[in-house]
Amino acid sequence: MAVSKPVAVGPIEAPEGKKLSGAQILCECLLKEGVEVIFGIPGGATLPLYHALYEYPIRHILVRHEQGAAHAADGYARATGRPGVCFATSGPGATNLTSGIANACLDSSPVVAITGQVATPLIGKDAFQEVDITGITQPITKHNYLVTRVEDLAPVVKEAFYLATTGRPGPVLIDIPRDVQTAKTNFGYPKGIRLPGYKPTLLGHQRQIRQAAALIGEAERPVILAGHGVIISGAFADLRELAEKGDIPVITTLLGISSFPESHRLSFGMLGMHGSVYANTAVNESDLLIAIGMRFDDRATGKTSHFAPKARVIHIDIDPAEIGKNVRVDVPIVGDVKNVLMSLNKEIALAKHTEWVEQINRWREQFPLTIDTETDVLLPQYVVQQIYGVTEGKATIVTDVGQNQMWAAQYYCYDRPNSFISSGGLGTMGFSLPAAMGAKVGRPDELIWAIAGDGGFQMNIQELATVVQDKIPVKVAILNNGYLGMIRQWQQLFFERRYLGSPLSGPDFARVAEAYGAAGFRVTTKEEVRPTLIKAMEYDGPAIVDFWVAREENVYPMIPPGAAAIEMIHGPQK
């Protein structure tokens, strides 16, 4: 079997001050930034870089499509908290990265994308495989660079990693022309960064923190809305302290899942379009929302003019542009979530909201998330529940987008911090397999399960070759219903059941897995689910389980598009 490259013997002898090529300088910079792995595909405009990389102790994982490289870097970044790095050549290689870059941008994931470019004399002349990738990615990166002088390369790399990982994290792209990769200059890595126009606010304003504490002290029906910022900041213990000290129910956004243990008595799941009835009702009836590291996107709020009409709002976020953008805020606090919560927890008093918590529990009893346990039909919710049971909640779940994503959010219990990875803002189908690959590389000792639909899985199915070649033992559960499931659900509920473009054929996924060199299983009955999951987990390598689930099962509850959260559809209409 082919391998990506031999184990490197060590870095080139390159003391600072020695002349190196741009390609060597880039590799030296990556080492200094602690980069251990890169996901990418070589091309003509990056061959000097790959020639140099051969000598460096940095693992290169050859993906089969550049979108897979970007998603893998994203999954690695989310799993580790360190920047993920991906390489692509010029032209189509670079443009193939854009969906993954946009995904990382909307979900605040620190990715450094490095692309090759045609030689500087050819820029702007429509040379072979030339595109203006910095222009193309300007709206979907935190910042990007076209490096036209080799002397600028080391400072640019230093800045890129600094920008990607500080403040609100995000993707940064570095475009390096081929002649800059081969040109030589003295190498020296900057000791620090000076960017006068870039000063993220890390500490919340103390006066606003005290105002927030006062509102929390006055509230009778407070709710915490925990978002992805809690996970990015690593503020798990601080969030729990706030909830327990103030006796405040915690509801999460989709990307806030696993910021707070879901078995905790104060945990009430996810809000939004497919959030629980009791979570959305609690938000609607609350008198105070404490929004932490979330941005009030439309899938969380429903119709914003009717969102939480009785509540005052405290909004904590590191990005000042998000505060007041979608929902009116009474107390804005700009700062790193962990720093703000540490200060806020010192200001609030012990409290009890027994009646309010009991009321939400009554709503949970009245409107639970349930599935039909009597049916012999294989339901997708049942599969997710069984994955939870077999893994005992100790896996990291990486989802694709659509119905599979919502069922994974609803029916797996996330007690472990940062154990749920998904595409939120962009909703990128094809995310699960390459992101799970990146997560597994970042957490080699942890069990990683990808949950996908048959539509999304086929969008990056080629990465099966990558996980086999590089021996990355991810496990994949395909909830195969023969449709683009969420599209079909919307067509059923809102478009007169005109199922145009949603019925979906696919291959025998078990045989495809085996053809790639992975283990493949097919499950068609409830009785087969648990033993097959165990077989997949016991297999020493990548394993794919194709679950033939009910074809027209829908995700409920559901807020209709454009409706208020309180107008949600609880279940199938009679």
PDB file of C-alpha atoms in Angstrom, residues 6-108:
ATOM      1  CA  PRO A   6       8.458   8.498   4.623  1.00  0.00           C
ATOM      2  CA  VAL A   7       8.978   9.496   8.216  1.00  0.00           C
ATOM      3  CA  ALA A   8      11.201  12.566   8.072  1.00  0.00           C
ATOM      4  CA  VAL A   9      14.616  12.400   9.694  1.00  0.00           C
ATOM      5  CA  GLY A  10      14.413  15.934  11.052  1.00  0.00           C
ATOM      6  CA  PRO A  11      14.413  19.540   9.933  1.00  0.00           C
ATOM      7  CA  ILE A  12      16.990  21.049   7.660  1.00  0.00           C
ATOM      8  CA  GLU A  13      19.830  22.696   9.509  1.00  0.00           C
ATOM      9  CA  ALA A  14      18.547  26.241   9.265  1.00  0.00           C
ATOM     10  CA  PRO A  15      19.746  28.613  11.942  1.00  0.00           C
ATOM     11  CA  GLU A  16      18.183  32.026  11.718  1.00  0.00           C
ATOM     12  CA  GLY A  17      20.214  34.286   9.488  1.00  0.00           C
ATOM     13  CA  LYS A  18      20.990  31.573   6.914  1.00  0.00           C
ATOM     14  CA  LYS A  19      19.653  32.042   3.396  1.00  0.00           C
ATOM     15  CA  LEU A  20      16.785  29.695   2.639  1.00  0.00           C
ATOM     16  CA  SER A  21      14.270  29.357  -0.166  1.00  0.00           C
ATOM     17  CA  GLY A  22      10.743  30.613   0.366  1.00  0.00           C
ATOM     18  CA  ALA A  23       9.552  27.008   0.519  1.00  0.00           C
ATOM     19  CA  GLN A  24      12.073  26.218   3.239  1.00  0.00           C
ATOM     20  CA  ILE A  25      11.170  29.398   5.100  1.00  0.00           C
ATOM     21  CA  LEU A  26       7.509  28.423   5.083  1.00  0.00           C
ATOM     22  CA  CYS A  27       8.354  24.995   6.503  1.00  0.00           C
ATOM     23  CA  GLU A  28      10.556  26.543   9.186  1.00  0.00           C
ATOM     24  CA  CYS A  29       7.731  28.916  10.119  1.00  0.00           C
ATOM     25  CA  LEU A  30       5.248  26.058  10.348  1.00  0.00           C
ATOM     26  CA  LEU A  31       7.584  24.234  12.719  1.00  0.00           C
ATOM     27  CA  LYS A  32       7.900  27.321  14.891  1.00  0.00           C
ATOM     28  CA  GLU A  33       4.111  27.580  15.032  1.00  0.00           C
ATOM     29  CA  GLY A  34       3.920  23.992  16.293  1.00  0.00           C
ATOM     30  CA  VAL A  35       2.272  22.574  13.167  1.00  0.00           C
ATOM     31  CA  GLU A  36       2.368  18.767  13.213  1.00  0.00           C
ATOM     32  CA  VAL A  37       0.070  17.869  10.331  1.00  0.00           C
ATOM     33  CA  ILE A  38      -1.037  19.360   7.016  1.00  0.00           C
ATOM     34  CA  PHE A  39      -3.932  18.247   4.825  1.00  0.00           C
ATOM     35  CA  GLY A  40      -3.447  18.893   1.132  1.00  0.00           C
ATOM     36  CA  ILE A  41      -2.896  17.977  -2.510  1.00  0.00           C
ATOM     37  CA  PRO A  42       0.214  19.021  -4.444  1.00  0.00           C
ATOM     38  CA  GLY A  43       0.143  20.748  -7.817  1.00  0.00           C
ATOM     39  CA  GLY A  44       2.427  22.535 -10.208  1.00  0.00           C
ATOM     40  CA  ALA A  45       2.353  25.783  -8.249  1.00  0.00           C
ATOM     41  CA  THR A  46       3.265  24.081  -4.967  1.00  0.00           C
ATOM     42  CA  LEU A  47       5.914  21.584  -6.087  1.00  0.00           C
ATOM     43  CA  PRO A  48       8.795  23.679  -4.667  1.00  0.00           C
ATOM     44  CA  LEU A  49       6.979  23.672  -1.343  1.00  0.00           C
ATOM     45  CA  TYR A  50       6.469  19.892  -1.398  1.00  0.00           C
ATOM     46  CA  HIS A  51      10.103  19.415  -2.401  1.00  0.00           C
ATOM     47  CA  ALA A  52      11.135  21.270   0.766  1.00  0.00           C
ATOM     48  CA  LEU A  53       8.481  19.707   2.990  1.00  0.00           C
ATOM     49  CA  TYR A  54       9.946  16.247   2.325  1.00  0.00           C
ATOM     50  CA  GLU A  55      12.805  17.092   4.705  1.00  0.00           C
ATOM     51  CA  TYR A  56      10.667  18.325   7.594  1.00  0.00           C
ATOM     52  CA  PRO A  57       9.034  16.382  10.468  1.00  0.00           C
ATOM     53  CA  ILE A  58       5.539  17.530   9.545  1.00  0.00           C
ATOM     54  CA  ARG A  59       2.991  14.896   8.621  1.00  0.00           C
ATOM     55  CA  HIS A  60       1.308  15.476   5.268  1.00  0.00           C
ATOM     56  CA  ILE A  61      -2.017  13.774   4.655  1.00  0.00           C
ATOM     57  CA  LEU A  62      -2.920  13.490   0.984  1.00  0.00           C
ATOM     58  CA  VAL A  63      -6.638  14.160   0.661  1.00  0.00           C
ATOM     59  CA  ARG A  64      -8.525  13.359  -2.530  1.00  0.00           C
ATOM     60  CA  HIS A  65     -10.225  16.751  -2.941  1.00  0.00           C
ATOM     61  CA  GLU A  66      -9.197  20.140  -1.623  1.00  0.00           C
ATOM     62  CA  GLN A  67     -12.579  20.691   0.011  1.00  0.00           C
ATOM     63  CA  GLY A  68     -11.715  17.640   2.094  1.00  0.00           C
ATOM     64  CA  ALA A  69      -8.429  19.306   3.067  1.00  0.00           C
ATOM     65  CA  ALA A  70     -10.177  22.430   4.339  1.00  0.00           C
ATOM     66  CA  HIS A  71     -12.805  20.454   6.263  1.00  0.00           C
ATOM     67  CA  ALA A  72     -10.144  18.174   7.739  1.00  0.00           C
ATOM     68  CA  ALA A  73      -8.152  21.201   8.903  1.00  0.00           C
ATOM     69  CA  ASP A  74     -11.374  22.607  10.361  1.00  0.00           C
ATOM     70  CA  GLY A  75     -12.173  19.360  12.199  1.00  0.00           C
ATOM     71  CA  TYR A  76      -8.613  19.191  13.509  1.00  0.00           C
ATOM     72  CA  ALA A  77      -8.842  22.785  14.761  1.00  0.00           C
ATOM     73  CA  ARG A  78     -12.145  22.206  16.547  1.00  0.00           C
ATOM     74  CA  ALA A  79     -10.933  18.985  18.137  1.00  0.00           C
ATOM     75  CA  THR A  80      -7.615  20.371  19.362  1.00  0.00           C
ATOM     76  CA  GLY A  81      -8.088  24.123  19.733  1.00  0.00           C
ATOM     77  CA  ARG A  82      -4.961  24.550  17.584  1.00  0.00           C
ATOM     78  CA  PRO A  83      -4.962  25.952  14.046  1.00  0.00           C
ATOM     79  CA  GLY A  84      -5.580  23.470  11.263  1.00  0.00           C
ATOM     80  CA  VAL A  85      -3.452  23.817   8.127  1.00  0.00           C
ATOM     81  CA  CYS A  86      -4.304  22.906   4.543  1.00  0.00           C
ATOM     82  CA  PHE A  87      -2.382  23.190   1.258  1.00  0.00           C
ATOM     83  CA  ALA A  88      -3.676  23.580  -2.287  1.00  0.00           C
ATOM     84  CA  THR A  89      -2.179  24.501  -5.616  1.00  0.00           C
ATOM     85  CA  SER A  90      -3.242  27.471  -7.726  1.00  0.00           C
ATOM     86  CA  GLY A  91      -6.392  27.749  -9.827  1.00  0.00           C
ATOM     87  CA  PRO A  92      -8.857  24.902  -9.229  1.00  0.00           C
ATOM     88  CA  GLY A  93      -6.905  23.646  -6.235  1.00  0.00           C
ATOM     89  CA  ALA A  94      -7.376  26.974  -4.521  1.00  0.00           C
ATOM     90  CA  THR A  95     -11.003  27.431  -5.535  1.00  0.00           C
ATOM     91  CA  ASN A  96     -11.815  23.930  -4.310  1.00  0.00           C
ATOM     92  CA  LEU A  97     -10.857  25.112  -0.813  1.00  0.00           C
ATOM     93  CA  THR A  98     -13.446  27.873  -0.725  1.00  0.00           C
ATOM     94  CA  SER A  99     -16.432  25.937   0.673  1.00  0.00           C
ATOM     95  CA  GLY A 100     -14.279  24.694   3.534  1.00  0.00           C
ATOM     96  CA  ILE A 101     -12.839  28.162   4.144  1.00  0.00           C
ATOM     97  CA  ALA A 102     -16.315  29.695   4.215  1.00  0.00           C
ATOM     98  CA  ASN A 103     -17.446  26.982   6.609  1.00  0.00           C
ATOM     99  CA  ALA A 104     -14.551  27.756   8.957  1.00  0.00           C
ATOM    100  CA  CYS A 105     -15.275  31.480   8.697  1.00  0.00           C
ATOM    101  CA  LEU A 106     -18.929  31.226   9.693  1.00  0.00           C
ATOM    102  CA  ASP A 107     -18.135  28.815  12.535  1.00  0.00           C
ATOM    103  CA  SER A 108     -15.098  30.754  13.840  1.00  0.00           C
TER     104      SER A 108
END
